[in-house]
Amino acid sequence: MPKITGYETHDVRFPTSLSGDGTDAMNTDCDYSSAYVELKTDSDLVGYGMTFTIGRGNDIVCMAIGAVCNRLVGKDTEDLFANMGKTWDYMMSDPQLRWIGPEKGVIHIATGAVNNAVWDMYARARGKPLWKLVVDFTPEELVASAAWRYISDAITKEEALAMLKEREAGKKERESTVRELGYPAYVTSAGWLGYDDEKIARLTKEAVAAGFNHFKMKVGADQASDVRRGKIIRSIIDDPQYLPPGGGRDPNSLELQGKNAGPTGAVFMIDANQVWDVPQAIEYVKGLAEIKPWFIEEPTAPDDILGHAAIRKALKPHGIGVATGEHAHNRMVFKQLLQAEAIDVVQIDSCRLAGVSEVISVLLMAAKFGVPVCPHAGGVGLCEYVIHLSLIDYIAVSGNMDRNVLEFVDHLHEHFVTPCSINKKGRYNVPNIPTEGYSIEMKKDSIAEYEWPNGSYWVGARGGKKL
């Protein structure tokens, strides 16, 4: 059986700050970056993983990835694959590395990159895309793959197993359905804070024409400006003239109930990226009620559970929900957000959490509490990752995608060997290549061009001068 022999890390950075992509009220200068790892074996089998940053500090994450990988060198891959929950526990149990978390910060997202690489390797070894590998598990195998420490007060293994067994009967039908229709998506690319009004309007029209009916805009720098920008987007998404043929949806349908859908069935969301204190968030978002958002995302500090609960309670009479999770750094934060009834939408991040095993834990908790999972995907590689996670949730865990939407941003997909894609109805296509694993393998030419600091792009950008 193949044995892990080593690894390579790559600090890959893309100059998205030049075009304003990714800009919001908190993060005004973003260079989308990948702390990327290739996990090697003594065979042709390789596992690819990454975690996402926005520029400086990406090198620190790469160093941490190396420290985590060292714990796996010499391990037989089949021993790791046999119980991925046990493997996750082993990865997290180096006491000295854990000390510099624990289970948060740089060491945690580095572990996410490595755990994702192990899962990618597992899927490739079985000749299946990652989502298909996991949905083909028995309920017992799926429970055994999750991270369980510290969450038994929210969900037990026995409860999870019973829930998954209930979902078993419809798995094949759900898989067939999503293969045919695709998975629902929403678009963020039109609403970055650094875009001018003309660009916002143009990109919104393009998104409507492409079949999207959920749209998100960044807010938080200036309330009057946010209202103006929101009205521009609303004026387009609510106007039937911009719809593709047959593109309108019933605003009273089950999937749109409680989402403040407009006359064409279009849904609008807003995202503050943690910029406000709790009272400020409440007053500011009340002032945006006229643009009828479904939810405010990340209204305050990501680990302020009681703050989110207070905001949700105050905004509920205004028909506005609360979403968060992009920066929720472990399953315990999600556990408390759910227990405190602090959120209407769970937004997992594929590599803020420490890989697929911890994500499965959050999917199980969200399903038990009946809260839809709408993953974060604004950044390089995240769209490639999260379609797998949403498929696992729909087919094997929650059994529902009526109210779920998966973020899509149209940036940097061309750098991946098996990029994600969107169909004509504004939905993600199902990854279907047996050899693609977790879909995160990056093209070697892209690494050579954008690796920091000596990739050809960065050398050219500084005129060949050494840093």
Short mmCIF file of N, CA, C and O in Angstrom, two decimals, residues 377 379-384 408-422 428 443:
data_model
loop_
_atom_site.label_atom_id
_atom_site.label_comp_id
_atom_site.label_asym_id
_atom_site.label_seq_id
_atom_site.Cartn_x
_atom_site.Cartn_y
_atom_site.Cartn_z
N ALA A 377 -17.80 30.91 -0.29
CA ALA A 377 -16.92 30.51 -1.38
C ALA A 377 -16.27 31.72 -2.06
O ALA A 377 -15.84 31.62 -3.20
N GLY A 379 -13.34 33.49 -2.86
CA GLY A 379 -11.89 33.37 -2.77
C GLY A 379 -11.38 32.33 -3.73
O GLY A 379 -12.13 31.56 -4.32
N VAL A 380 -10.09 32.27 -3.92
CA VAL A 380 -9.51 31.33 -4.87
C VAL A 380 -9.65 29.90 -4.37
O VAL A 380 -9.35 29.58 -3.22
N GLY A 381 -10.16 29.02 -5.21
CA GLY A 381 -10.28 27.61 -4.90
C GLY A 381 -11.49 27.22 -4.08
O GLY A 381 -11.85 26.04 -4.04
N LEU A 382 -12.15 28.17 -3.44
CA LEU A 382 -13.23 27.82 -2.52
C LEU A 382 -14.46 27.29 -3.26
O LEU A 382 -15.15 26.40 -2.77
N CYS A 383 -14.75 27.85 -4.43
CA CYS A 383 -15.89 27.33 -5.20
C CYS A 383 -15.62 25.88 -5.62
O CYS A 383 -16.54 25.04 -5.61
N GLU A 384 -14.38 25.60 -6.02
CA GLU A 384 -14.02 24.23 -6.39
C GLU A 384 -14.26 23.28 -5.22
O GLU A 384 -14.76 22.16 -5.40
N PHE A 408 -21.09 31.71 -5.35
CA PHE A 408 -20.24 31.61 -6.54
C PHE A 408 -19.63 32.96 -6.83
O PHE A 408 -20.32 33.98 -6.86
N VAL A 409 -18.32 32.97 -7.01
CA VAL A 409 -17.63 34.16 -7.50
C VAL A 409 -16.85 33.76 -8.74
O VAL A 409 -16.23 32.69 -8.79
N ASP A 410 -16.90 34.59 -9.75
CA ASP A 410 -16.32 34.25 -11.04
C ASP A 410 -14.87 34.74 -11.12
O ASP A 410 -14.54 35.61 -11.93
N HIS A 411 -14.03 34.19 -10.28
CA HIS A 411 -12.63 34.61 -10.24
C HIS A 411 -11.70 33.41 -10.17
O HIS A 411 -11.90 32.50 -9.35
N LEU A 412 -10.70 33.35 -11.04
CA LEU A 412 -9.50 32.51 -10.89
C LEU A 412 -9.75 31.01 -11.09
O LEU A 412 -8.87 30.20 -10.81
N HIS A 413 -10.87 30.63 -11.62
CA HIS A 413 -11.13 29.21 -11.84
C HIS A 413 -10.20 28.61 -12.89
O HIS A 413 -9.94 27.39 -12.88
N GLU A 414 -9.70 29.46 -13.78
CA GLU A 414 -8.86 28.97 -14.88
C GLU A 414 -7.53 28.40 -14.40
O GLU A 414 -6.81 27.75 -15.17
N HIS A 415 -7.20 28.59 -13.13
CA HIS A 415 -5.93 28.10 -12.60
C HIS A 415 -6.01 26.67 -12.07
O HIS A 415 -5.00 26.11 -11.62
N PHE A 416 -7.19 26.05 -12.14
CA PHE A 416 -7.37 24.70 -11.61
C PHE A 416 -7.55 23.68 -12.74
O PHE A 416 -8.14 23.98 -13.78
N VAL A 417 -7.05 22.49 -12.50
CA VAL A 417 -7.10 21.43 -13.51
C VAL A 417 -8.54 21.02 -13.79
O VAL A 417 -8.92 20.75 -14.94
N THR A 418 -9.39 20.98 -12.77
CA THR A 418 -10.80 20.62 -12.92
C THR A 418 -11.67 21.71 -12.29
O THR A 418 -12.20 21.53 -11.18
N PRO A 419 -11.81 22.86 -12.95
CA PRO A 419 -12.55 23.97 -12.35
C PRO A 419 -14.03 23.67 -12.24
O PRO A 419 -14.60 22.87 -13.00
N CYS A 420 -14.68 24.34 -11.27
CA CYS A 420 -16.13 24.23 -11.16
C CYS A 420 -16.78 24.95 -12.34
O CYS A 420 -16.14 25.73 -13.05
N SER A 421 -18.07 24.69 -12.53
CA SER A 421 -18.79 25.36 -13.62
C SER A 421 -20.24 25.57 -13.22
O SER A 421 -20.77 24.90 -12.33
N ILE A 422 -20.87 26.50 -13.92
CA ILE A 422 -22.27 26.89 -13.65
C ILE A 422 -23.10 26.61 -14.90
O ILE A 422 -22.67 26.91 -16.03
N TYR A 428 -24.61 25.23 -9.87
CA TYR A 428 -23.36 24.50 -10.02
C TYR A 428 -23.61 23.16 -10.72
O TYR A 428 -24.55 22.43 -10.36
N LYS A 443 -2.96 24.13 -11.67
CA LYS A 443 -2.09 23.97 -12.84
C LYS A 443 -0.66 24.37 -12.49
O LYS A 443 -0.43 25.39 -11.84
#
